[in-house]
Amino acid sequence: MSLTLYGHPLAAYCHKVLVALYENGTDFTFRHVDPSQQSERDLMLTLTPMGKMPALEDQARGETLAESSILIEYLDRHHPGPHPLLPRDPDKALTARLWDRFCDIHIANTMQQIVDARLFMAKEAEAYVTPYTTSQLDRAYRAADRQLQDRDWLAGDFSIADCAAVPALFYAGILHPFDAHPNLSAYFERLLTRPSVIRVLDEAKPWLVYFPFPERVPARFL
Ligand SMILES: N[C@@H](CCC(=O)N[C@@H](CS)C(=O)NCC(=O)O)C(=O)O
């Protein structure tokens, strides 16, 4: 088998790439990385600039890649399946990239600040970080809700943008629900019906107890 994905079943950016792989039925090996082990962190540093997950190794082409969006673009180009994840029209592809970036930067990374405050900062940090962070999430939820007013998916057909939206909304919605945004809520429910998403969240289930806010994970995901 040519492709190996290095990652962890709880890691949001790994979910994003797993959705892409499952959408297309792509054959790959999942290499479970245990970030609690120094040797595993050292390994990731040989694969990606920041030592972050995921990484994708393509033995057949002699390539190792980092950054979830790059991985999905690479898969789309070199291991395409029945569902293109980037529109073939270059201008439409820009829109898909825009909403992919939007989900990563304005939702996933914003949510991550709350997680990082709990995991890595002084005890009182969470109380300082959370109000500003949730205000920025509200801003992003409003923007996504507007974008989804008259479309099923973020940028035309299901695309890289929707792969990014899955973990971004899953984890952000746990920490700061978006029920007040009807188009966004309906979109998330639509995402949850896709077999690729069902599979990713099913595989994450045993690990969700390790999410730093396990008591806030809705029962339907456990
Ligand atoms: N921009 C990167 C983000 C990757 C990222 O933040 N990965 C997390 C897991 S979801 C990670 O490796 N965290 C461990 C660390 O920061 O050392 C991408 O899109 O792949």
mmCIF file of C-alpha atoms and ligand atoms in Angstrom:
data_model
loop_
_atom_site.group_PDB
_atom_site.id
_atom_site.type_symbol
_atom_site.label_atom_id
_atom_site.label_comp_id
_atom_site.label_asym_id
_atom_site.label_seq_id
_atom_site.Cartn_x
_atom_site.Cartn_y
_atom_site.Cartn_z
ATOM 1 C CA MET A 1 0.000 0.000 0.000
ATOM 2 C CA SER A 2 1.477 3.321 -1.048
ATOM 3 C CA LEU A 3 -0.139 5.790 1.366
ATOM 4 C CA THR A 4 0.406 6.122 5.112
ATOM 5 C CA LEU A 5 -1.415 8.704 7.199
ATOM 6 C CA TYR A 6 0.328 9.545 10.473
ATOM 7 C CA GLY A 7 -2.170 10.758 13.027
ATOM 8 C CA HIS A 8 -4.366 10.188 16.040
ATOM 9 C CA PRO A 9 -8.097 9.344 16.039
ATOM 10 C CA LEU A 10 -8.873 12.275 18.360
ATOM 11 C CA ALA A 11 -6.943 14.899 16.400
ATOM 12 C CA ALA A 12 -9.131 17.398 14.571
ATOM 13 C CA TYR A 13 -6.823 17.946 11.622
ATOM 14 C CA CYS A 14 -6.514 14.184 11.176
ATOM 15 C CA HIS A 15 -10.323 13.947 11.064
ATOM 16 C CA LYS A 16 -10.300 16.457 8.233
ATOM 17 C CA VAL A 17 -8.004 14.282 6.092
ATOM 18 C CA LEU A 18 -9.722 11.045 7.113
ATOM 19 C CA VAL A 19 -13.025 12.450 5.842
ATOM 20 C CA ALA A 20 -11.328 13.146 2.487
ATOM 21 C CA LEU A 21 -9.830 9.632 2.342
ATOM 22 C CA TYR A 22 -13.116 7.935 3.277
ATOM 23 C CA GLU A 23 -15.123 10.076 0.831
ATOM 24 C CA ASN A 24 -13.074 8.608 -1.995
ATOM 25 C CA GLY A 25 -12.532 5.109 -0.612
ATOM 26 C CA THR A 26 -8.776 5.715 -0.877
ATOM 27 C CA ASP A 27 -6.585 2.805 0.173
ATOM 28 C CA PHE A 28 -4.177 3.827 2.969
ATOM 29 C CA THR A 29 -2.559 2.672 6.195
ATOM 30 C CA PHE A 30 -3.279 4.604 9.380
ATOM 31 C CA ARG A 31 -0.157 4.947 11.516
ATOM 32 C CA HIS A 32 -1.414 5.741 15.026
ATOM 33 C CA VAL A 33 0.938 8.286 16.606
ATOM 34 C CA ASP A 34 1.121 8.430 20.404
ATOM 35 C CA PRO A 35 2.036 12.037 21.214
ATOM 36 C CA SER A 36 2.699 11.148 24.867
ATOM 37 C CA GLN A 37 5.916 9.420 23.726
ATOM 38 C CA GLN A 38 9.017 11.535 23.010
ATOM 39 C CA SER A 39 10.083 9.093 20.266
ATOM 40 C CA GLU A 40 6.747 9.660 18.517
ATOM 41 C CA ARG A 41 7.064 13.441 18.803
ATOM 42 C CA ASP A 42 10.581 13.136 17.372
ATOM 43 C CA LEU A 43 9.199 11.044 14.513
ATOM 44 C CA MET A 44 6.586 13.701 13.696
ATOM 45 C CA LEU A 45 9.363 16.321 13.628
ATOM 46 C CA THR A 46 11.035 14.335 10.857
ATOM 47 C CA LEU A 47 7.776 14.391 8.874
ATOM 48 C CA THR A 48 6.380 17.912 9.357
ATOM 49 C CA PRO A 49 8.040 21.260 10.100
ATOM 50 C CA MET A 50 6.279 21.783 13.451
ATOM 51 C CA GLY A 51 6.025 18.116 14.369
ATOM 52 C CA LYS A 52 2.234 18.340 14.118
ATOM 53 C CA MET A 53 -0.218 15.747 12.862
ATOM 54 C CA PRO A 54 -1.259 14.734 10.308
ATOM 55 C CA ALA A 55 1.467 13.789 7.840
ATOM 56 C CA LEU A 56 1.014 11.784 4.675
ATOM 57 C CA GLU A 57 3.693 9.528 3.203
ATOM 58 C CA ASP A 58 3.361 8.329 -0.362
ATOM 59 C CA GLN A 59 5.947 5.562 -0.722
ATOM 60 C CA ALA A 60 5.269 5.093 -4.443
ATOM 61 C CA ARG A 61 6.014 8.720 -5.263
ATOM 62 C CA GLY A 62 8.670 9.232 -2.567
ATOM 63 C CA GLU A 63 6.763 12.156 -1.045
ATOM 64 C CA THR A 64 6.021 13.123 2.561
ATOM 65 C CA LEU A 65 3.614 15.994 3.111
ATOM 66 C CA ALA A 66 2.400 18.169 5.974
ATOM 67 C CA GLU A 67 -0.625 20.443 6.525
ATOM 68 C CA SER A 68 -4.092 18.948 6.205
ATOM 69 C CA SER A 69 -5.146 21.189 3.303
ATOM 70 C CA ILE A 70 -2.011 20.288 1.348
ATOM 71 C CA LEU A 71 -2.640 16.601 2.034
ATOM 72 C CA ILE A 72 -6.169 16.841 0.634
ATOM 73 C CA GLU A 73 -5.012 18.783 -2.436
ATOM 74 C CA TYR A 74 -2.275 16.182 -2.980
ATOM 75 C CA LEU A 75 -4.734 13.298 -2.673
ATOM 76 C CA ASP A 76 -7.105 15.042 -5.055
ATOM 77 C CA ARG A 77 -4.299 15.438 -7.626
ATOM 78 C CA HIS A 78 -2.385 12.149 -7.308
ATOM 79 C CA HIS A 79 -4.922 9.706 -5.847
ATOM 80 C CA PRO A 80 -8.258 10.982 -7.141
ATOM 81 C CA GLY A 81 -11.471 9.138 -6.396
ATOM 82 C CA PRO A 82 -15.104 9.461 -7.421
ATOM 83 C CA HIS A 83 -15.573 12.696 -5.407
ATOM 84 C CA PRO A 84 -13.233 15.526 -6.449
ATOM 85 C CA LEU A 85 -12.499 17.633 -3.361
ATOM 86 C CA LEU A 86 -11.297 20.668 -5.307
ATOM 87 C CA PRO A 87 -13.499 22.003 -8.106
ATOM 88 C CA ARG A 88 -11.768 21.599 -11.476
ATOM 89 C CA ASP A 89 -12.677 25.196 -12.361
ATOM 90 C CA PRO A 90 -9.756 27.243 -10.916
ATOM 91 C CA ASP A 91 -11.959 30.123 -9.753
ATOM 92 C CA LYS A 92 -14.385 27.776 -8.025
ATOM 93 C CA ALA A 93 -11.356 26.035 -6.471
ATOM 94 C CA LEU A 94 -10.375 29.384 -4.924
ATOM 95 C CA THR A 95 -13.763 29.585 -3.218
ATOM 96 C CA ALA A 96 -13.337 26.050 -1.840
ATOM 97 C CA ARG A 97 -9.877 27.008 -0.538
ATOM 98 C CA LEU A 98 -11.271 30.177 1.018
ATOM 99 C CA TRP A 99 -13.817 28.232 3.083
ATOM 100 C CA ASP A 100 -11.258 25.570 3.938
ATOM 101 C CA ARG A 101 -9.014 28.318 5.329
ATOM 102 C CA PHE A 102 -12.020 29.905 7.039
ATOM 103 C CA CYS A 103 -12.863 26.684 8.919
ATOM 104 C CA ASP A 104 -9.263 26.099 9.999
ATOM 105 C CA ILE A 105 -8.395 29.659 10.956
ATOM 106 C CA HIS A 106 -11.616 31.162 12.243
ATOM 107 C CA ILE A 107 -13.244 28.107 13.794
ATOM 108 C CA ALA A 108 -10.771 25.274 14.528
ATOM 109 C CA ASN A 109 -7.779 27.387 15.568
ATOM 110 C CA THR A 110 -9.983 29.795 17.512
ATOM 111 C CA MET A 111 -11.581 26.913 19.418
ATOM 112 C CA GLN A 112 -8.111 25.461 20.051
ATOM 113 C CA GLN A 113 -7.198 28.520 22.147
ATOM 114 C CA ILE A 114 -9.715 27.396 24.788
ATOM 115 C CA VAL A 115 -8.264 23.871 24.754
ATOM 116 C CA ASP A 116 -4.702 25.212 24.961
ATOM 117 C CA ALA A 117 -5.624 27.492 27.870
ATOM 118 C CA ARG A 118 -6.866 24.476 29.809
ATOM 119 C CA LEU A 119 -3.974 22.195 28.842
ATOM 120 C CA PHE A 120 -0.941 24.434 28.760
ATOM 121 C CA MET A 121 -1.541 27.780 30.495
ATOM 122 C CA ALA A 122 -1.788 29.091 34.043
ATOM 123 C CA LYS A 123 -4.934 28.120 35.954
ATOM 124 C CA GLU A 124 -6.644 31.491 35.496
ATOM 125 C CA ALA A 125 -5.893 31.678 31.726
ATOM 126 C CA GLU A 126 -9.098 29.937 30.660
ATOM 127 C CA ALA A 127 -11.247 32.637 32.256
ATOM 128 C CA TYR A 128 -9.322 35.325 30.319
ATOM 129 C CA VAL A 129 -9.134 33.485 27.006
ATOM 130 C CA THR A 130 -12.698 32.161 26.752
ATOM 131 C CA PRO A 131 -14.807 35.363 26.456
ATOM 132 C CA TYR A 132 -12.765 36.814 23.591
ATOM 133 C CA THR A 133 -12.439 33.444 21.883
ATOM 134 C CA THR A 134 -16.164 32.732 22.024
ATOM 135 C CA SER A 135 -16.891 36.221 20.668
ATOM 136 C CA GLN A 136 -14.643 35.387 17.696
ATOM 137 C CA LEU A 137 -16.412 32.039 17.273
ATOM 138 C CA ASP A 138 -19.759 33.864 17.238
ATOM 139 C CA ARG A 139 -18.410 36.099 14.502
ATOM 140 C CA ALA A 140 -17.312 33.046 12.486
ATOM 141 C CA TYR A 141 -20.635 31.263 13.093
ATOM 142 C CA ARG A 142 -22.505 34.305 11.746
ATOM 143 C CA ALA A 143 -20.313 34.340 8.614
ATOM 144 C CA ALA A 144 -20.747 30.597 8.012
ATOM 145 C CA ASP A 145 -24.494 30.891 8.596
ATOM 146 C CA ARG A 146 -24.690 33.615 5.922
ATOM 147 C CA GLN A 147 -22.647 31.506 3.487
ATOM 148 C CA LEU A 148 -24.963 28.528 4.031
ATOM 149 C CA GLN A 149 -28.157 30.515 3.546
ATOM 150 C CA ASP A 150 -28.745 29.203 0.029
ATOM 151 C CA ARG A 151 -26.399 26.219 -0.325
ATOM 152 C CA ASP A 152 -26.051 22.714 1.073
ATOM 153 C CA TRP A 153 -22.235 22.723 1.199
ATOM 154 C CA LEU A 154 -19.807 25.537 1.841
ATOM 155 C CA ALA A 155 -18.522 25.934 -1.724
ATOM 156 C CA GLY A 156 -20.547 24.182 -4.415
ATOM 157 C CA ASP A 157 -20.354 20.388 -4.230
ATOM 158 C CA PHE A 158 -18.988 18.684 -1.092
ATOM 159 C CA SER A 159 -15.321 19.745 -1.065
ATOM 160 C CA ILE A 160 -12.157 20.314 0.952
ATOM 161 C CA ALA A 161 -14.053 23.113 2.723
ATOM 162 C CA ASP A 162 -16.584 20.641 4.109
ATOM 163 C CA CYS A 163 -13.798 18.240 5.142
ATOM 164 C CA ALA A 164 -12.366 21.126 7.188
ATOM 165 C CA ALA A 165 -15.770 22.015 8.603
ATOM 166 C CA VAL A 166 -16.343 18.566 10.123
ATOM 167 C CA PRO A 167 -13.786 18.664 12.972
ATOM 168 C CA ALA A 168 -13.917 22.459 13.275
ATOM 169 C CA LEU A 169 -17.649 22.445 13.989
ATOM 170 C CA PHE A 170 -17.557 19.204 15.942
ATOM 171 C CA TYR A 171 -15.077 20.481 18.529
ATOM 172 C CA ALA A 172 -16.058 24.161 18.476
ATOM 173 C CA GLY A 173 -19.716 23.188 18.859
ATOM 174 C CA ILE A 174 -18.859 21.224 22.010
ATOM 175 C CA LEU A 175 -17.171 24.225 23.612
ATOM 176 C CA HIS A 176 -19.424 26.924 22.198
ATOM 177 C CA PRO A 177 -22.660 25.620 20.613
ATOM 178 C CA PHE A 178 -23.990 27.187 17.409
ATOM 179 C CA ASP A 179 -27.669 26.218 17.838
ATOM 180 C CA ALA A 180 -28.708 29.848 17.433
ATOM 181 C CA HIS A 181 -27.517 29.765 13.795
ATOM 182 C CA PRO A 182 -30.131 27.784 11.839
ATOM 183 C CA ASN A 183 -28.309 27.385 8.515
ATOM 184 C CA LEU A 184 -25.091 26.354 10.236
ATOM 185 C CA SER A 185 -26.891 23.917 12.546
ATOM 186 C CA ALA A 186 -28.756 22.320 9.628
ATOM 187 C CA TYR A 187 -25.467 22.091 7.708
ATOM 188 C CA PHE A 188 -23.744 20.330 10.619
ATOM 189 C CA GLU A 189 -26.599 17.811 10.814
ATOM 190 C CA ARG A 190 -26.208 17.278 7.047
ATOM 191 C CA LEU A 191 -22.478 16.621 7.519
ATOM 192 C CA LEU A 192 -23.265 14.083 10.242
ATOM 193 C CA THR A 193 -25.274 11.975 7.783
ATOM 194 C CA ARG A 194 -22.321 11.389 5.410
ATOM 195 C CA PRO A 195 -20.834 7.882 5.736
ATOM 196 C CA SER A 196 -17.283 9.325 5.793
ATOM 197 C CA VAL A 197 -18.153 11.566 8.760
ATOM 198 C CA ILE A 198 -20.059 8.824 10.585
ATOM 199 C CA ARG A 199 -16.978 6.607 10.276
ATOM 200 C CA VAL A 200 -14.518 9.250 11.504
ATOM 201 C CA LEU A 201 -16.636 10.138 14.542
ATOM 202 C CA ASP A 202 -17.246 6.481 15.275
ATOM 203 C CA GLU A 203 -13.504 5.823 15.329
ATOM 204 C CA ALA A 204 -12.995 8.847 17.591
ATOM 205 C CA LYS A 205 -15.568 7.626 20.148
ATOM 206 C CA PRO A 206 -13.235 5.585 22.386
ATOM 207 C CA TRP A 207 -10.853 8.556 22.553
ATOM 208 C CA LEU A 208 -13.290 11.341 23.379
ATOM 209 C CA VAL A 209 -12.820 10.744 27.109
ATOM 210 C CA TYR A 210 -9.347 12.244 26.607
ATOM 211 C CA PHE A 211 -10.745 15.487 25.170
ATOM 212 C CA PRO A 212 -9.927 18.067 27.869
ATOM 213 C CA PHE A 213 -13.634 18.858 28.347
ATOM 214 C CA PRO A 214 -15.122 15.306 28.284
ATOM 215 C CA GLU A 215 -18.148 16.295 30.360
ATOM 216 C CA ARG A 216 -19.259 18.675 27.609
ATOM 217 C CA VAL A 217 -19.266 16.132 24.773
ATOM 218 C CA PRO A 218 -22.946 15.547 23.810
ATOM 219 C CA ALA A 219 -24.196 12.047 24.627
ATOM 220 C CA ARG A 220 -25.006 11.317 20.984
ATOM 221 C CA PHE A 221 -21.264 11.366 20.152
ATOM 222 C CA LEU A 222 -20.208 9.015 22.956
HETATM 223 N N1 LIG B 1 -2.250 23.558 10.265
HETATM 224 C C1 LIG B 1 -2.023 22.174 10.639
HETATM 225 C C2 LIG B 1 -2.489 21.987 12.071
HETATM 226 C C3 LIG B 1 -2.065 20.653 12.619
HETATM 227 C C4 LIG B 1 -2.350 20.534 14.121
HETATM 228 O O1 LIG B 1 -2.560 21.518 14.827
HETATM 229 N N2 LIG B 1 -2.321 19.286 14.591
HETATM 230 C C5 LIG B 1 -2.553 18.998 15.992
HETATM 231 C C6 LIG B 1 -3.504 17.821 16.126
HETATM 232 S S1 LIG B 1 -5.103 18.233 15.515
HETATM 233 C C7 LIG B 1 -1.240 18.579 16.629
HETATM 234 O O2 LIG B 1 -0.431 17.926 16.021
HETATM 235 N N3 LIG B 1 -1.069 18.953 17.896
HETATM 236 C C8 LIG B 1 0.073 18.566 18.668
HETATM 237 C C9 LIG B 1 1.074 19.681 18.775
HETATM 238 O O3 LIG B 1 0.724 20.840 18.539
HETATM 239 O O4 LIG B 1 2.227 19.371 19.104
HETATM 240 C C10 LIG B 1 -2.769 21.264 9.661
HETATM 241 O O5 LIG B 1 -3.717 21.729 9.018
HETATM 242 O O6 LIG B 1 -2.376 20.096 9.490
#
